[in-house]
Short mmCIF file of C-alpha atoms and ligand atoms in Angstrom, two decimals:
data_model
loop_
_atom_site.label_atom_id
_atom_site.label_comp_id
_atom_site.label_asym_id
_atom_site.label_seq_id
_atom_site.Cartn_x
_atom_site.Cartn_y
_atom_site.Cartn_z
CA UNK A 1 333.79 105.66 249.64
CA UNK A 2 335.95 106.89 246.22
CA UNK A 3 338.56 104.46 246.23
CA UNK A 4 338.34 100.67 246.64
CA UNK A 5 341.94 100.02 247.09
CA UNK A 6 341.74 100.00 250.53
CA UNK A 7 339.32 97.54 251.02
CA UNK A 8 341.60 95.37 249.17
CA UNK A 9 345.11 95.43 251.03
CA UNK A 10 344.86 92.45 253.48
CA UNK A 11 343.58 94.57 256.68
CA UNK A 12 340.43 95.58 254.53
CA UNK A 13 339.87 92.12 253.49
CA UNK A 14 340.38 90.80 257.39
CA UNK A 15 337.93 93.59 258.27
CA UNK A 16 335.17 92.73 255.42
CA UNK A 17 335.44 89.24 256.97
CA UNK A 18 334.92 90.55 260.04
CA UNK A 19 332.12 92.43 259.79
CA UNK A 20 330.32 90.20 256.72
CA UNK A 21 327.20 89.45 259.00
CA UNK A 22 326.86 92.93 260.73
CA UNK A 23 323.37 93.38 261.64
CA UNK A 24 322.37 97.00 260.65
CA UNK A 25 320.52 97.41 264.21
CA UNK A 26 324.41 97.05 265.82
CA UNK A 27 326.71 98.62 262.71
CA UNK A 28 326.99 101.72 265.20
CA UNK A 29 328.62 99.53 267.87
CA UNK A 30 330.34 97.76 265.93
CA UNK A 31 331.91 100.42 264.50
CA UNK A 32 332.92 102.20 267.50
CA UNK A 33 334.77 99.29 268.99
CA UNK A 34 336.96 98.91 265.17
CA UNK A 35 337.69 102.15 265.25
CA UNK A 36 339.98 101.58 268.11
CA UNK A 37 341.82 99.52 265.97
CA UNK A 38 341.50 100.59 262.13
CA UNK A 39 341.72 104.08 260.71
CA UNK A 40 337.57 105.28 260.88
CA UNK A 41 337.38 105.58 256.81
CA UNK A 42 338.35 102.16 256.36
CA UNK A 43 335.57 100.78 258.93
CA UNK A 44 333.50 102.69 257.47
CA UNK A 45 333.84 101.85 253.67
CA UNK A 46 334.08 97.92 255.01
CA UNK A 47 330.76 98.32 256.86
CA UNK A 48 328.83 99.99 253.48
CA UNK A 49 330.25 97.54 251.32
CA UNK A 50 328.69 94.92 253.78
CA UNK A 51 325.66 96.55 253.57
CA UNK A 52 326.05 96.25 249.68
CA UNK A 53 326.68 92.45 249.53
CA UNK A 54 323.50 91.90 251.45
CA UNK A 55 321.46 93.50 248.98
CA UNK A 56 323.55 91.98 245.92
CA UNK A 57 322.46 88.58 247.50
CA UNK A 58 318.95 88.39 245.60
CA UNK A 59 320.86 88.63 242.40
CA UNK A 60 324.12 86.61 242.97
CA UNK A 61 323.27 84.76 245.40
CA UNK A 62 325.20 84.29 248.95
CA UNK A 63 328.11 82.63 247.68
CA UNK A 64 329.13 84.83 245.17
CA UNK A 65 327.84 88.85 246.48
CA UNK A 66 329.66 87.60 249.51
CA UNK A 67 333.00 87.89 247.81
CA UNK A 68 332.04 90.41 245.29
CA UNK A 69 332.55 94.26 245.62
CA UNK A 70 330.15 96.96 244.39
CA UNK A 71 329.26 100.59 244.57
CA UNK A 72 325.62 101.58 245.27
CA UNK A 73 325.00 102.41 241.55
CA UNK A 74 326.50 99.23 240.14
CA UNK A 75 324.27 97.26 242.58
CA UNK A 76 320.89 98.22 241.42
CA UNK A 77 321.87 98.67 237.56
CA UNK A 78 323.60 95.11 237.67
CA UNK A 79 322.08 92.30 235.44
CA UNK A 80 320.77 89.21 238.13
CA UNK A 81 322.96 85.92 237.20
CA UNK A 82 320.62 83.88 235.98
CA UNK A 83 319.31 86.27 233.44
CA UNK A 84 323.56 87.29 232.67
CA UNK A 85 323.82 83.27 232.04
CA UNK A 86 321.30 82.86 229.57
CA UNK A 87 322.62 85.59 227.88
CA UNK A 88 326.05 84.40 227.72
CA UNK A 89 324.48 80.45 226.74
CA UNK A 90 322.88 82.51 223.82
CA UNK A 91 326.12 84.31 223.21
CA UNK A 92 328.21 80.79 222.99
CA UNK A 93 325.37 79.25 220.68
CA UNK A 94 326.18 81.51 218.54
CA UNK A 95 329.74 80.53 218.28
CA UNK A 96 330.90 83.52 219.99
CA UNK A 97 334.46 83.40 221.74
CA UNK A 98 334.95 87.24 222.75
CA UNK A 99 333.01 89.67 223.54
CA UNK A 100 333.45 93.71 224.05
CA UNK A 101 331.35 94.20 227.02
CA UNK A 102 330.36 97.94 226.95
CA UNK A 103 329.12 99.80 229.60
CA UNK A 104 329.94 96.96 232.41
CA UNK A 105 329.31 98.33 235.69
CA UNK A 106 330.43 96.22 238.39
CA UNK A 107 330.46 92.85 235.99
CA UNK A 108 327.37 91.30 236.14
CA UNK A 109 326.99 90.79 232.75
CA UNK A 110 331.01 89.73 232.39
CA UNK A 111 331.33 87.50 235.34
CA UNK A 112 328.64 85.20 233.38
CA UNK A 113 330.15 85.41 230.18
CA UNK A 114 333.69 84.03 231.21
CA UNK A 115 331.99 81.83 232.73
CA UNK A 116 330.54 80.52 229.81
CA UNK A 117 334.26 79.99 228.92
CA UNK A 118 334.40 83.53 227.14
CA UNK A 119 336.61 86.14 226.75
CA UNK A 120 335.68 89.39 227.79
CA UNK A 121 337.40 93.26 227.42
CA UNK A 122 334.87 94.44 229.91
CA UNK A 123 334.63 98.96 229.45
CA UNK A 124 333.49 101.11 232.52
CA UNK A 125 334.61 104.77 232.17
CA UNK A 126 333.28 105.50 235.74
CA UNK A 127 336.77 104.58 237.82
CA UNK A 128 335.32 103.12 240.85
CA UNK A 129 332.69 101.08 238.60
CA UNK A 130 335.97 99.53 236.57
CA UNK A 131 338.02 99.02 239.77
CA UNK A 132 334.59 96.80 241.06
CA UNK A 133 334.61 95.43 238.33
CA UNK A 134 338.41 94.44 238.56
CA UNK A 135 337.96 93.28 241.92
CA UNK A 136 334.92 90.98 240.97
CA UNK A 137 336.80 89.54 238.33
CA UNK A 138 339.91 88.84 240.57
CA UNK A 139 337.78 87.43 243.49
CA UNK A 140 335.83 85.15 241.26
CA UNK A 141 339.12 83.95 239.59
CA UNK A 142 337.95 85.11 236.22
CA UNK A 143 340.80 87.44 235.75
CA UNK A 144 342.25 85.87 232.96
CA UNK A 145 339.19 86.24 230.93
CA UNK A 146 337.86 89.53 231.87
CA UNK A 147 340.41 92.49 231.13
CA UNK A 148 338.82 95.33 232.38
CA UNK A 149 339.23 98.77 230.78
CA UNK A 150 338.27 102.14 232.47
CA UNK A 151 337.42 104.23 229.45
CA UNK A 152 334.42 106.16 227.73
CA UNK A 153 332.99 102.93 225.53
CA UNK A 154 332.56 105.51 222.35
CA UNK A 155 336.10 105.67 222.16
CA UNK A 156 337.01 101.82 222.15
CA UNK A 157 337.88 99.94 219.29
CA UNK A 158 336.01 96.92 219.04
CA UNK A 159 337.57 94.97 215.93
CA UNK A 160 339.49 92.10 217.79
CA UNK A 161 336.03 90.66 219.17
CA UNK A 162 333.40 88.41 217.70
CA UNK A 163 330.71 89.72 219.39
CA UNK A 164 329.75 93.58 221.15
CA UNK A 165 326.68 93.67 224.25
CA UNK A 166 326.10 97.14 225.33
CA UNK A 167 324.37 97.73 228.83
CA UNK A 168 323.97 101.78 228.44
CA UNK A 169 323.30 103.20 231.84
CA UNK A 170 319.44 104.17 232.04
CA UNK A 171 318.98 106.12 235.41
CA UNK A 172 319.60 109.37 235.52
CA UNK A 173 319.71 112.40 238.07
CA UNK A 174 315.94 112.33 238.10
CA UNK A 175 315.62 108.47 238.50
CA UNK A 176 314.64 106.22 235.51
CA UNK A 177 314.87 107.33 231.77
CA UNK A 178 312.25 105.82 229.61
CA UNK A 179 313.47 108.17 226.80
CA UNK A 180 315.96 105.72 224.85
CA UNK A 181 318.01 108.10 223.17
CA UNK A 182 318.84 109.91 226.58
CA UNK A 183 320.72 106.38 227.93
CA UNK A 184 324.15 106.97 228.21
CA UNK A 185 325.33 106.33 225.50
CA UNK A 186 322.18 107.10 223.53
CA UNK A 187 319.97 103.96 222.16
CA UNK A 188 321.66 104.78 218.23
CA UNK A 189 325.14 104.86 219.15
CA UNK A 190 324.79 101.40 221.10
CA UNK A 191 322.69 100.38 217.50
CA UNK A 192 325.77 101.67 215.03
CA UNK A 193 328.45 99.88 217.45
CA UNK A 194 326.24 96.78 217.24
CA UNK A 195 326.34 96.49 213.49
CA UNK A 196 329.66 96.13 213.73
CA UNK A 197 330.25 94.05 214.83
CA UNK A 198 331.64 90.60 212.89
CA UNK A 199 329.35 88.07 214.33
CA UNK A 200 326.49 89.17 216.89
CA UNK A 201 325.76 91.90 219.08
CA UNK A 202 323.42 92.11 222.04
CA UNK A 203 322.04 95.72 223.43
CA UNK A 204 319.94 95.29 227.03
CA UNK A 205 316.90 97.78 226.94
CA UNK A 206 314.23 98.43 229.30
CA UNK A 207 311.24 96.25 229.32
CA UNK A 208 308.87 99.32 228.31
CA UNK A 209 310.40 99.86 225.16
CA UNK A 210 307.88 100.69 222.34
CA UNK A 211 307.96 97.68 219.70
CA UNK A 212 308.17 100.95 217.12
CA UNK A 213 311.34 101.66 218.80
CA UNK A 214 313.19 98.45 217.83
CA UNK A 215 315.54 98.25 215.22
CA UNK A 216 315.12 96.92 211.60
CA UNK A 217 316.73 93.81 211.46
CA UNK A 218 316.82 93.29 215.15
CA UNK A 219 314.98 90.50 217.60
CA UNK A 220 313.62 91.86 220.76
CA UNK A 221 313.29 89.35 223.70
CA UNK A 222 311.75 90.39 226.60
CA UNK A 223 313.34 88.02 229.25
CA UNK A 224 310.99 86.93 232.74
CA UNK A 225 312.57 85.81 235.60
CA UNK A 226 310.49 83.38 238.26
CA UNK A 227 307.39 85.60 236.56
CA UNK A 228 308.64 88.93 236.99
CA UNK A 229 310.18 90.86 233.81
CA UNK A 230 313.52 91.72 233.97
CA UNK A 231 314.68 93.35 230.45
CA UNK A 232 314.23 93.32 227.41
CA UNK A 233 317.38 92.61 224.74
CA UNK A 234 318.02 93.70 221.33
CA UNK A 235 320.03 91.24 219.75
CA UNK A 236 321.98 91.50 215.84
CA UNK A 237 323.12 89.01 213.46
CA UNK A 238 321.49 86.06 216.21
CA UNK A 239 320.00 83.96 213.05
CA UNK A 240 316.20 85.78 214.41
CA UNK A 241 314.00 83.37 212.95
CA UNK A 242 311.39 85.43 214.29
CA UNK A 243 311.52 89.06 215.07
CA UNK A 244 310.27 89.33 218.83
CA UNK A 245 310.33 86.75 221.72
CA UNK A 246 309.91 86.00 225.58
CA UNK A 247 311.41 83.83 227.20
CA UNK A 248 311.06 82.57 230.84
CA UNK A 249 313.54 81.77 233.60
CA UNK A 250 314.50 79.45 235.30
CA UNK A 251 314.37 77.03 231.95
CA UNK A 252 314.93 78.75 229.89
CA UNK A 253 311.59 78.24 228.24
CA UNK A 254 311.53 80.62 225.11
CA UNK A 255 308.21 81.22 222.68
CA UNK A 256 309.00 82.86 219.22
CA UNK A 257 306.76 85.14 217.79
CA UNK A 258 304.53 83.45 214.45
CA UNK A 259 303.04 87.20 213.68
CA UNK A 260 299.75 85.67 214.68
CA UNK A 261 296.56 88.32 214.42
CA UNK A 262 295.24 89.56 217.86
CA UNK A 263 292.92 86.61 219.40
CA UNK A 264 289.00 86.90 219.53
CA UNK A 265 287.10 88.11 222.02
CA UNK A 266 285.06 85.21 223.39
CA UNK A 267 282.79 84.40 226.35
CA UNK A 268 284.34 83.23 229.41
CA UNK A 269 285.17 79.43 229.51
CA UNK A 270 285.66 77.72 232.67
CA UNK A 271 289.39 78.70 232.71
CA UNK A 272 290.96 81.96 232.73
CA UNK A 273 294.95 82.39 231.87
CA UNK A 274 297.10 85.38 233.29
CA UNK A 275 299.94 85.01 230.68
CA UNK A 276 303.61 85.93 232.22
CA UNK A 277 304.65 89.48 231.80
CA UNK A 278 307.42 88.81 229.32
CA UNK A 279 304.35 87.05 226.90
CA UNK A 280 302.37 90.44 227.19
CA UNK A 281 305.38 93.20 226.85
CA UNK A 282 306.22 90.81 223.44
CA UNK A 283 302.77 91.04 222.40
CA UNK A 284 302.88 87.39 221.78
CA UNK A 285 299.37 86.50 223.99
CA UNK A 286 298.03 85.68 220.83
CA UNK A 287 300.96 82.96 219.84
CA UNK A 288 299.57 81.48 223.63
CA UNK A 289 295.75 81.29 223.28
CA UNK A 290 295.59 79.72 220.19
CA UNK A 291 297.91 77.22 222.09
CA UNK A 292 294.96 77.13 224.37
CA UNK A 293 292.24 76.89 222.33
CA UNK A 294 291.14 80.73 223.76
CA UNK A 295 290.15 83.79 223.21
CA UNK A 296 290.35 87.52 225.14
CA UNK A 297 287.75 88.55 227.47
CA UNK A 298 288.52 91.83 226.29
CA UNK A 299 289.63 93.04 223.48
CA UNK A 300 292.04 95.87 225.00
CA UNK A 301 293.14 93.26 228.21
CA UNK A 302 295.44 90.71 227.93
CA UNK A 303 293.25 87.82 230.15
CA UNK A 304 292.72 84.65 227.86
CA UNK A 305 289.55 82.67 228.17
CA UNK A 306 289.05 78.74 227.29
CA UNK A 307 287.43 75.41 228.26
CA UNK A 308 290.33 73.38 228.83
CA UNK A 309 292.68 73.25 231.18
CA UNK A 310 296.31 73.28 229.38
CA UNK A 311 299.51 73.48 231.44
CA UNK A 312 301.55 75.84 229.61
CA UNK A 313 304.76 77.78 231.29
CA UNK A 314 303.94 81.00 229.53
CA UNK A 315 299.91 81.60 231.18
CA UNK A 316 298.75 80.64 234.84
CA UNK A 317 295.94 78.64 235.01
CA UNK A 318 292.87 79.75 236.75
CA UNK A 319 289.43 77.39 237.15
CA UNK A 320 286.58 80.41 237.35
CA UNK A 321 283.49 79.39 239.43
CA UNK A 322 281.57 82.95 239.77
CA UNK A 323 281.07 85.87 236.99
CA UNK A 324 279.76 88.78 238.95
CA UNK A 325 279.32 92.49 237.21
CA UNK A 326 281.26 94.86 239.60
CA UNK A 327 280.17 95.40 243.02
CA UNK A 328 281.75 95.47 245.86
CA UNK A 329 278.78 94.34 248.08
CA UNK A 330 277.63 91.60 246.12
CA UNK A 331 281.27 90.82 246.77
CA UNK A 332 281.41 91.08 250.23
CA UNK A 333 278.29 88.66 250.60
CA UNK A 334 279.88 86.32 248.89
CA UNK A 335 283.08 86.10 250.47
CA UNK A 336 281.04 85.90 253.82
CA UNK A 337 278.51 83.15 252.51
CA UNK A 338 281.91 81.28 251.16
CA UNK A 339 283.76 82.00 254.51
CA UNK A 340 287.02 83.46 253.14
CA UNK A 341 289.90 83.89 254.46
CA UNK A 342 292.43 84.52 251.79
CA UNK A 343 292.02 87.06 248.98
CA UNK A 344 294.20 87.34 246.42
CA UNK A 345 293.15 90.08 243.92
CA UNK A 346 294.38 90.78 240.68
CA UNK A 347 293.64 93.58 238.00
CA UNK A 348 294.11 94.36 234.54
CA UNK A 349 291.82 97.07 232.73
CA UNK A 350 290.18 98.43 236.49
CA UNK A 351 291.76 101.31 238.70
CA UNK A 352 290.63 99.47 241.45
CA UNK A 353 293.25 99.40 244.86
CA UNK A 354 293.46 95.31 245.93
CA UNK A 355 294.43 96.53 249.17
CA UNK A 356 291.12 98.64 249.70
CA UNK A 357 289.06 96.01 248.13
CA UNK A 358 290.79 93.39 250.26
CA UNK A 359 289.78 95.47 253.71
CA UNK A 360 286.60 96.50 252.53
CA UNK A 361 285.67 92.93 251.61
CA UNK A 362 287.27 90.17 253.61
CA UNK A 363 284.69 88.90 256.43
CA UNK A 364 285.31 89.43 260.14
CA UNK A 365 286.48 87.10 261.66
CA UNK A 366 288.22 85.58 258.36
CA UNK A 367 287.12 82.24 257.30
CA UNK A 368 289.63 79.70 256.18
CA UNK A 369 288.56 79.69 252.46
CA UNK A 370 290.51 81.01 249.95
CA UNK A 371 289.63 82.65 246.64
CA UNK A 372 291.07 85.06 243.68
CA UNK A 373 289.00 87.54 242.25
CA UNK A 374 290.02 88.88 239.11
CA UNK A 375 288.92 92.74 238.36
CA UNK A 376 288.70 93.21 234.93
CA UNK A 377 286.46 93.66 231.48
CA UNK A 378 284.40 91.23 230.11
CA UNK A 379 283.71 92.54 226.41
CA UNK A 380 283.26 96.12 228.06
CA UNK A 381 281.53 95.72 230.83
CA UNK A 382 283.26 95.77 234.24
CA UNK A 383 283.25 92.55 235.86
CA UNK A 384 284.82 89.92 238.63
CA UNK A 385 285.20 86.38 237.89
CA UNK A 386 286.54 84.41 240.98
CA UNK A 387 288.24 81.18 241.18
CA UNK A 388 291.46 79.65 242.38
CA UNK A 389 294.56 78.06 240.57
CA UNK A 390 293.59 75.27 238.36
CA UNK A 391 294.92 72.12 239.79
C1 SAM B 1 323.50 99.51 233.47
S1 SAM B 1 325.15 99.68 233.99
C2 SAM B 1 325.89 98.19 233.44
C3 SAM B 1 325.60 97.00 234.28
C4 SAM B 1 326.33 95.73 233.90
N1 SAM B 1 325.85 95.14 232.68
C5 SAM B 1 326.26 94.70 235.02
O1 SAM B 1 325.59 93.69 234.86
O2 SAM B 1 326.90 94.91 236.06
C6 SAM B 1 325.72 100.93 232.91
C7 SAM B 1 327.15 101.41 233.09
O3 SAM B 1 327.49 102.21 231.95
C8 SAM B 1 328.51 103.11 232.33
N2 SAM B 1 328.57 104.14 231.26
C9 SAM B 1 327.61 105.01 230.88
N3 SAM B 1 328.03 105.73 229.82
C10 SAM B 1 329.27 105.28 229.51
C11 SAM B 1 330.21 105.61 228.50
N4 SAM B 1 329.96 106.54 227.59
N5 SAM B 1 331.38 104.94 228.50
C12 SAM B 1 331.65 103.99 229.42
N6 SAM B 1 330.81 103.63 230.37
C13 SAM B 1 329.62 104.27 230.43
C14 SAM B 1 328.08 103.58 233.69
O4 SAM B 1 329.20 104.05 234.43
C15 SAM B 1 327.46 102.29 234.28
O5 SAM B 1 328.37 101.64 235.12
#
């Protein structure tokens, strides 16, 4: 599909209605019987687009993917609502009124921001990107706050808007770039249009960017959602009282960065604490174990030992009951002795497969029993410690 416009006159519409819970096991009969009635391109660009809202439904939920439109592109490169939300909450803290969204795909990032009550000139120069984009804000009656612009962003003049967020695209014909100066547009021009503008600027990164790589001046946050990391934001003139972050979602819960030395390594304590992945990518485990009272088991691994069990949002607690050097039949005795049923493994600093270890190890027949073994280093040496989720 090239053009949306069909989709949008009121036979499109009646169609995506029609076929809005199409099960892809009977899309080809379902499309054979519309195309008695409805020219074959347009029940064919109402069935993909079907097939789109279903998979925008983990990040905007049924309610609101159901009405939205999107290409295949804008689908995956979209920012997930509740991590767009945030961003705009941070955006109105701020004092911000208007923004010059740049680079905004099918609107994730603008949708929330009107929402937030503000005013968006939302930039796409791919034309069937801007028309989703259109659409979205039309169908989520946001129109009057998002003016959507199909142009190439370097070209846009920014001046009229308190604030500039720049979402550069980052996938290229060979999948992901990781290189940030070959996003489109490059890393630096989304860093010179950000210090421009007149009261704050946000510019979405990936979550593997090298802490070298961040601006002078700049916060990074590195931004979790329900434990997995989403991205990782550059923001400009946002008051940083500290220079890195990570905060988790839903909350938001948000843990600043006190330049604290890397924590001790230490023996392992009853408890062991798998901080969330937006804690490790802002290199702020050591803000969290002295929280904890802890240390690392490793220097080079990002586990954090202690005696106590602490509650904290930003580490899962673990209760260890066995410290076993590595070996995989010691392990396998006792899993049987324990009668096991339920392995979860987990790894940091071992090349170890879970799934392997998991069939190698698990008793037949399973027990009922479960345990988590953690594969890791204790000072060096390879080691499991098993245990189970502190209560
Ligand atoms: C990562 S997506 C933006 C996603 C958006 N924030 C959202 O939540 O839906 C990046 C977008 O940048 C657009 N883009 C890339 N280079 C551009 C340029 N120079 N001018 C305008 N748009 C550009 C692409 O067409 C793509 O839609």
């Amino acid at each position: 599909m090239n053009d949306l416009a069909p989709l949008l006159t009121p036979e499109g519409r009646a169609l995506l209605d029609e076929v809005r819970d199409t099960d892809p096991a009977h899309e080809l009969a379902v499309a054979t019987r519309l195309r008695r009635e409805h020219p074959a391109g347009l029940v064919s660009a109402a069935l993909g687009q079907a097939r789109l809202r279903q998979r925008a439904v983990a990040k905007f939920g049924e309610q609101d993917a159901g009405r939205m439109f999107f290409t295949p592109d804008g689908v995956e490169q979209s920012t997930r609502a509740s991590v767009a939300a945030y961003r705009a909450e941070r955006f109105k803290e701020l004092g911000v009124t208007s923004v010059a969204d740049l680079c905004c795909g099918i609107g994730g990032d603008a949708i929330a921001l009107a929402r937030a009550g503000i005013r968006v000139l939302a930039v796409d120069r791919d034309p069937l990107t801007a028309a989703a984009a259109r659409a979205n804000a039309d169908a989520l009656g946001l129109a009057g706050l998002i003016e959507v612009r199909e142009a190439d962003v370097t070209e846009v003049d920014t001046a009229g808007y308190d604030a500039v967020f720049v979402d550069p695209a980052r996938r290229g014909g060979r999948g992901r770039i990781f290189d940030p100066e070959a996003y489109s547009p490059p890393l630096s021009w989304a860093v010179g249009a950000a210090r421009t503008a007149s009261r704050a600027a946000a510019l979405k990164v990936a979550p593997g960017i090298p802490h070298e790589a961040v601006p002078a001046g700049a916060e990074a946050e590195w931004i979790s959602d329900g434990g997995e990391v989403k991205e990782a934001v550059l923001w400009f003139g946002a008051g940083q009282a500290a220079p890195v972050r990570a905060t988790l979602l839903p909350g938001p819960r948000t843990l600043p960065s006190r330049g604290l030395p890397d924590p001790a390594v230490r023996p392992p304590g009853r408890y062991l604490y798998e901080p969330d992945g937006a804690v490790v990518r802002a290199h702020l485990v050591a803000e969290v174990a002295e929280e904890l009272d802890g240390g690392l088991l490793d220097a080079t691994i990002a586990y954090i030992t202690a005696d106590e069990h602490r509650p904290t949002p930003y580490a899962t607690a673990y209760e260890i009951t066995d410290r076993l050097p590595f070996n995989v039949k010691k392990l396998k005795a006792l899993l049987r002795e324990r009668q096991v049923g339920v392995l979860t493994v987990k790894k940091r600093g071992s090349a170890v497969e879970p799934e392997e270890l998991r069939r190698k190890v698990l008793p037949k027949p399973h027990g009922r029993a479960s345990v988590t073994v953690f594969l890791t280093r204790v000072d060096g040496a390879p080691t499991m410690l098993l245990g189970h989720p502190a209560r």
